[in-house]
mmCIF file of C-alpha atoms in Angstrom:
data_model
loop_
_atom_site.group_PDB
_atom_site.id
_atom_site.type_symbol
_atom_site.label_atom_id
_atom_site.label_comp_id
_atom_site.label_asym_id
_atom_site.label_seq_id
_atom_site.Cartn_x
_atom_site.Cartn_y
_atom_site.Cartn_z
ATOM 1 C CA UNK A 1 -17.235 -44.437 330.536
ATOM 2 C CA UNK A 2 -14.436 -47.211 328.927
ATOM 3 C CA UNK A 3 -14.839 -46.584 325.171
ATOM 4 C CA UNK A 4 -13.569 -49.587 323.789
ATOM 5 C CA UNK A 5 -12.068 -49.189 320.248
ATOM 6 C CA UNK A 6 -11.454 -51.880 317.517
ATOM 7 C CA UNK A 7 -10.480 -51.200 313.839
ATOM 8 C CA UNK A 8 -11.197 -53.939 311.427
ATOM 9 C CA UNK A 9 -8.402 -53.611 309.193
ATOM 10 C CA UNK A 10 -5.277 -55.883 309.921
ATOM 11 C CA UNK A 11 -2.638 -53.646 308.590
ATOM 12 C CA UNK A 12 -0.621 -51.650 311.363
ATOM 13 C CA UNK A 13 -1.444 -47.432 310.574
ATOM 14 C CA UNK A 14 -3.992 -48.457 308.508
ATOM 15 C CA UNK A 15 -7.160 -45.675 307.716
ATOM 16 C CA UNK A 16 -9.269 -47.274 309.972
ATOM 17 C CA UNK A 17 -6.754 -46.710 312.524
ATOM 18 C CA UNK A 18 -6.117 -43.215 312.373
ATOM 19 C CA UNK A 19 -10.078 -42.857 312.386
ATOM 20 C CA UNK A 20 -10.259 -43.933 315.822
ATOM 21 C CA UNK A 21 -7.111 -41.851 316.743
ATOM 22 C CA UNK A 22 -8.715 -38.429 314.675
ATOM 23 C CA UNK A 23 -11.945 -40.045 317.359
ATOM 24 C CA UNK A 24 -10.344 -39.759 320.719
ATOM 25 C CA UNK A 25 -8.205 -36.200 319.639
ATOM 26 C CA UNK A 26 -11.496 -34.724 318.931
ATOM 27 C CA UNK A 27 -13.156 -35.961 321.934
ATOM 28 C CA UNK A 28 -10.816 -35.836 325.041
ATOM 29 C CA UNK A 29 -13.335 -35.895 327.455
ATOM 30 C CA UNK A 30 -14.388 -39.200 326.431
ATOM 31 C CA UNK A 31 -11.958 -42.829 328.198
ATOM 32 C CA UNK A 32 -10.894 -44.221 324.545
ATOM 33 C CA UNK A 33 -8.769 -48.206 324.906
ATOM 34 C CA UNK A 34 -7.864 -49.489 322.224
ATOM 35 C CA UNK A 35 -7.860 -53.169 321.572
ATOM 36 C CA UNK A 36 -5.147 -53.839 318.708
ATOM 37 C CA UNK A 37 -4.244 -57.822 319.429
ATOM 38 C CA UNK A 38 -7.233 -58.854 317.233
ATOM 39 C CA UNK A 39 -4.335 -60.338 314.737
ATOM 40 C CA UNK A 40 -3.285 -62.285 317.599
ATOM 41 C CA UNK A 41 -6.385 -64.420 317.715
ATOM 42 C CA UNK A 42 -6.017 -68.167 316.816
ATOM 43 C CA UNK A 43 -8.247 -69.009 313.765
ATOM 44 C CA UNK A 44 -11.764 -69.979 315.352
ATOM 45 C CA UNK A 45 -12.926 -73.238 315.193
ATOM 46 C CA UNK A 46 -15.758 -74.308 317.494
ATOM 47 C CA UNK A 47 -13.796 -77.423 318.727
ATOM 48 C CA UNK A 48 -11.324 -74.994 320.696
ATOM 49 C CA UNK A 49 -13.524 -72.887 322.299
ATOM 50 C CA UNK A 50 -13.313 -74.443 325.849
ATOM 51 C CA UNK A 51 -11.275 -73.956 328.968
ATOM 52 C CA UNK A 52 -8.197 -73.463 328.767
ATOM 53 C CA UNK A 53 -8.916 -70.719 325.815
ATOM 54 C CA UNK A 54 -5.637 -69.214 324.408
ATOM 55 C CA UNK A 55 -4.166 -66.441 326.666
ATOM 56 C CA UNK A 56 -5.213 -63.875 323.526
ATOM 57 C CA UNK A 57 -8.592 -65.202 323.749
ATOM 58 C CA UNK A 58 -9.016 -64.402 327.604
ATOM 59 C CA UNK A 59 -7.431 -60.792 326.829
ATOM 60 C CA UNK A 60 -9.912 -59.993 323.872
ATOM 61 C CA UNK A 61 -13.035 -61.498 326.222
ATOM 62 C CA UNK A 62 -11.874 -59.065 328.953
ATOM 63 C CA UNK A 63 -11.242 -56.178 327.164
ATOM 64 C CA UNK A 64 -15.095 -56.539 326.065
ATOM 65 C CA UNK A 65 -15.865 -56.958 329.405
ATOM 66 C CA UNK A 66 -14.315 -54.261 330.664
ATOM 67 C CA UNK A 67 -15.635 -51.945 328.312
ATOM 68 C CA UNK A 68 -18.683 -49.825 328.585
ATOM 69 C CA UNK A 69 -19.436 -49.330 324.902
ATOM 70 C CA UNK A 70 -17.327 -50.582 321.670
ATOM 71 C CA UNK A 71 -16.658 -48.397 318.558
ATOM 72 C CA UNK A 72 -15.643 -50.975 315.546
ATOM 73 C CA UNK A 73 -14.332 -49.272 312.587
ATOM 74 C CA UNK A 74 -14.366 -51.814 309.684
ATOM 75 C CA UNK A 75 -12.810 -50.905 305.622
ATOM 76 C CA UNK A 76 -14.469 -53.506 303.100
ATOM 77 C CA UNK A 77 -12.891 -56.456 301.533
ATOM 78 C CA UNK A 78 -14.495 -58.022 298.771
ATOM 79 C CA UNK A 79 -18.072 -56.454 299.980
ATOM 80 C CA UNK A 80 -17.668 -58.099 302.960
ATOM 81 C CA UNK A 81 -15.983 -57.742 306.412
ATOM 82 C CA UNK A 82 -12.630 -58.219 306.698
ATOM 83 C CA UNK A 83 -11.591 -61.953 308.215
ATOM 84 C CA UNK A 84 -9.613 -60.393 311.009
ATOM 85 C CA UNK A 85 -13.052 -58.728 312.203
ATOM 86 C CA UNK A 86 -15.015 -61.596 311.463
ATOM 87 C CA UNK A 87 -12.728 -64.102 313.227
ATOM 88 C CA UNK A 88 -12.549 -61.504 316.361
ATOM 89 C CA UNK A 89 -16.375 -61.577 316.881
ATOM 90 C CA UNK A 90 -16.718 -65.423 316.130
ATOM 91 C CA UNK A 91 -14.609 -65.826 319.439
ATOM 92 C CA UNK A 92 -17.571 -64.092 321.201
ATOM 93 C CA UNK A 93 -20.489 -65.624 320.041
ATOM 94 C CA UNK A 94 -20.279 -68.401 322.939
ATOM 95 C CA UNK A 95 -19.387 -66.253 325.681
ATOM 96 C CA UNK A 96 -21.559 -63.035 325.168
ATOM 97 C CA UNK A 97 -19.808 -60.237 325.796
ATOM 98 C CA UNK A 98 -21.751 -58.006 323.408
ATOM 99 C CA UNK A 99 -24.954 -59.026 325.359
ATOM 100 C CA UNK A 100 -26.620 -55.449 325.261
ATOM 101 C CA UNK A 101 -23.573 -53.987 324.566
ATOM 102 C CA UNK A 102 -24.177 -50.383 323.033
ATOM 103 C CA UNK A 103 -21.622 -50.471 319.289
ATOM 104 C CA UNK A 104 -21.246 -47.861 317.046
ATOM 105 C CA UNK A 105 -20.284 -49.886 313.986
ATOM 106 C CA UNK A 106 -18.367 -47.611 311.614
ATOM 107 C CA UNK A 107 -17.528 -48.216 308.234
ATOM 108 C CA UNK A 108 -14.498 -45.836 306.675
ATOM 109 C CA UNK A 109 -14.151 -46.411 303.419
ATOM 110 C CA UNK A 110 -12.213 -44.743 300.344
ATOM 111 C CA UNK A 111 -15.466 -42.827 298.963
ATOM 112 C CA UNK A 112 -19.396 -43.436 298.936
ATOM 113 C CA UNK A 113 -20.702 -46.173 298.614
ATOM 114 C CA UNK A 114 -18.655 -48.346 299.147
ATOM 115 C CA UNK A 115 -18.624 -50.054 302.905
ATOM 116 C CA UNK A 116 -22.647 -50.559 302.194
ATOM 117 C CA UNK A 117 -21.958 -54.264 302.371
ATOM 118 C CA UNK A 118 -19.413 -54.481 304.852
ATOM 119 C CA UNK A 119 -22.114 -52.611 307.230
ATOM 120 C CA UNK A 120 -24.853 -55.259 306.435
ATOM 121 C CA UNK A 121 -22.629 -57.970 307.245
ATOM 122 C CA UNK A 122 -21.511 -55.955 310.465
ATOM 123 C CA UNK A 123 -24.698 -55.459 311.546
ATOM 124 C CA UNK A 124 -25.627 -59.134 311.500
ATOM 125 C CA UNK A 125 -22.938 -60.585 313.043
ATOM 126 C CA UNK A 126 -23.588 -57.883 316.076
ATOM 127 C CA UNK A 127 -27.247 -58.865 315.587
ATOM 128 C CA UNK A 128 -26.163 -62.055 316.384
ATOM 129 C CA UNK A 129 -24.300 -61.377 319.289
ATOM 130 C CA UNK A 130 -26.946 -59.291 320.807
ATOM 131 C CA UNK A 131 -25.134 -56.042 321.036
ATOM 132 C CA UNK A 132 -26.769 -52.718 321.233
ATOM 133 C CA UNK A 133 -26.645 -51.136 318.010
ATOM 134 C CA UNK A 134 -26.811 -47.489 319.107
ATOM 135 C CA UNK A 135 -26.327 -45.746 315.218
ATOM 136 C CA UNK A 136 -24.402 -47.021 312.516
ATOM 137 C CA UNK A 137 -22.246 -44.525 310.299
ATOM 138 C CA UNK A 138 -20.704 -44.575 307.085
ATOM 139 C CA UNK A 139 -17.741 -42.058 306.802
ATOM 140 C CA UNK A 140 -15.335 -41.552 303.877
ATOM 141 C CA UNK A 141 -12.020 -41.488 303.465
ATOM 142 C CA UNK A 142 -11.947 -38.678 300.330
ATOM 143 C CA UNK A 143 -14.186 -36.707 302.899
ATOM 144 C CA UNK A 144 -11.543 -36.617 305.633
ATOM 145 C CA UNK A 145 -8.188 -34.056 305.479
ATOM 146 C CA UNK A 146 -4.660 -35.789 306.279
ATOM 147 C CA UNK A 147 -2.058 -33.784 308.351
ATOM 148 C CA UNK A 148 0.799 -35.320 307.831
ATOM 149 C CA UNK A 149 0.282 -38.767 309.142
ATOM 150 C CA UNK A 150 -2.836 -37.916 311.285
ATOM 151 C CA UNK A 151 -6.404 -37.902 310.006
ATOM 152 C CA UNK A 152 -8.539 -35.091 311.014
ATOM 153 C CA UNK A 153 -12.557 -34.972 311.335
ATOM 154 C CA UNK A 154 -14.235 -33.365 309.187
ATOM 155 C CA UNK A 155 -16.708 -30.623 310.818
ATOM 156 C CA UNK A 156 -19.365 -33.410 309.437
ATOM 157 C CA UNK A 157 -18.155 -36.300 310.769
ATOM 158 C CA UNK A 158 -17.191 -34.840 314.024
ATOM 159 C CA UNK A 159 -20.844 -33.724 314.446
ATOM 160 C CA UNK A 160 -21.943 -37.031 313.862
ATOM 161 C CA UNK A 161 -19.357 -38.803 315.807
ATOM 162 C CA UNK A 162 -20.431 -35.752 319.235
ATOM 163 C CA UNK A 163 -24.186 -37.092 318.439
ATOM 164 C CA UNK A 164 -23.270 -40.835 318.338
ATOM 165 C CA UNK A 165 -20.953 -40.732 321.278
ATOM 166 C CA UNK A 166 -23.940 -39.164 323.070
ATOM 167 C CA UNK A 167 -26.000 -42.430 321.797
ATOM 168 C CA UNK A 168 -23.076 -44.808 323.200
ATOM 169 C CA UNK A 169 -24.025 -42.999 326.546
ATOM 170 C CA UNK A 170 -27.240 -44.049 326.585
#
């Protein structure tokens, strides 16, 4: 199984980030790529999306392709999803690579509840796309231990994360 793992925030070591690295330490068993070119997507504008795409367009449609199931991790930006994200799955919508798709959207946030609306608007743009919502979970940054610049699960979260990865499965 190709986990394929996206984090919604655009800065480099960002939370989100070490989330899905604290993810794949817990879980070695599981096949964990990362996609981290999503800043390298042109701005989308329905007038460009026709052959011949942008070479970071063809990369980011493949790596979808490729995968068996997506994680997304998304932070919130003024109660919304961050552009970077929103721009990412906009390059999709034509092309249907989420088609059935099982996700595990993930919002990781500083502290409840915040990421509420980030998730809503997560979970209709994948609605749109067709993916496979398999769970959705909320996790917390003030809920989470740092070691030194690594993130570790919480028992919580990693019992959650065991049960969703099970869901992503199928």
């Amino acid at each position: 199984m190709n986990i394929l793992t996206l984090s919604g925030s655009a800065r480099p070591g960002s939370s989100n980030q070490l989330l899905l690295e604290a993810i794949a330490a817990a879980f070695p068993d599981y096949r964990f790529t990362h996609f981290a070119e999503l800043s390298q997507l042109p701005l989308f504008l329905p007038a460009l999306d026709h052959a011949p795409w942008p070479a970071s367009v063809v990369e980011w449609r493949q790596a979808l392709r490729s995968a068996t199931a997506v994680i997304i991790t998304t932070p919130e930006y003024i109660h919304n999803l961050p552009a970077l994200l929103k721009n990412a799955l906009e390059w999709i919508a034509s092309s249907g690579e989420l088609v059935g798709k099982p996700v595990l959207p993930i919002t990781f946030t500083p502290h409840t509840p915040r990421g509420e609306r980030a998730m809503q608007s997560l979970l209709w743009s994948l609605g749109a796309l067709d993916a496979r919502i398999v769970a959705e979970l909320p996790l917390y940054q003030n809920e989470m231990e740092r070691e030194g610049e690594r993130l570790l699960l919480s028992a919580d979260a990693e019992e959650m994360m065991g049960e969703a990865l099970k869901l992503l499965e199928g």
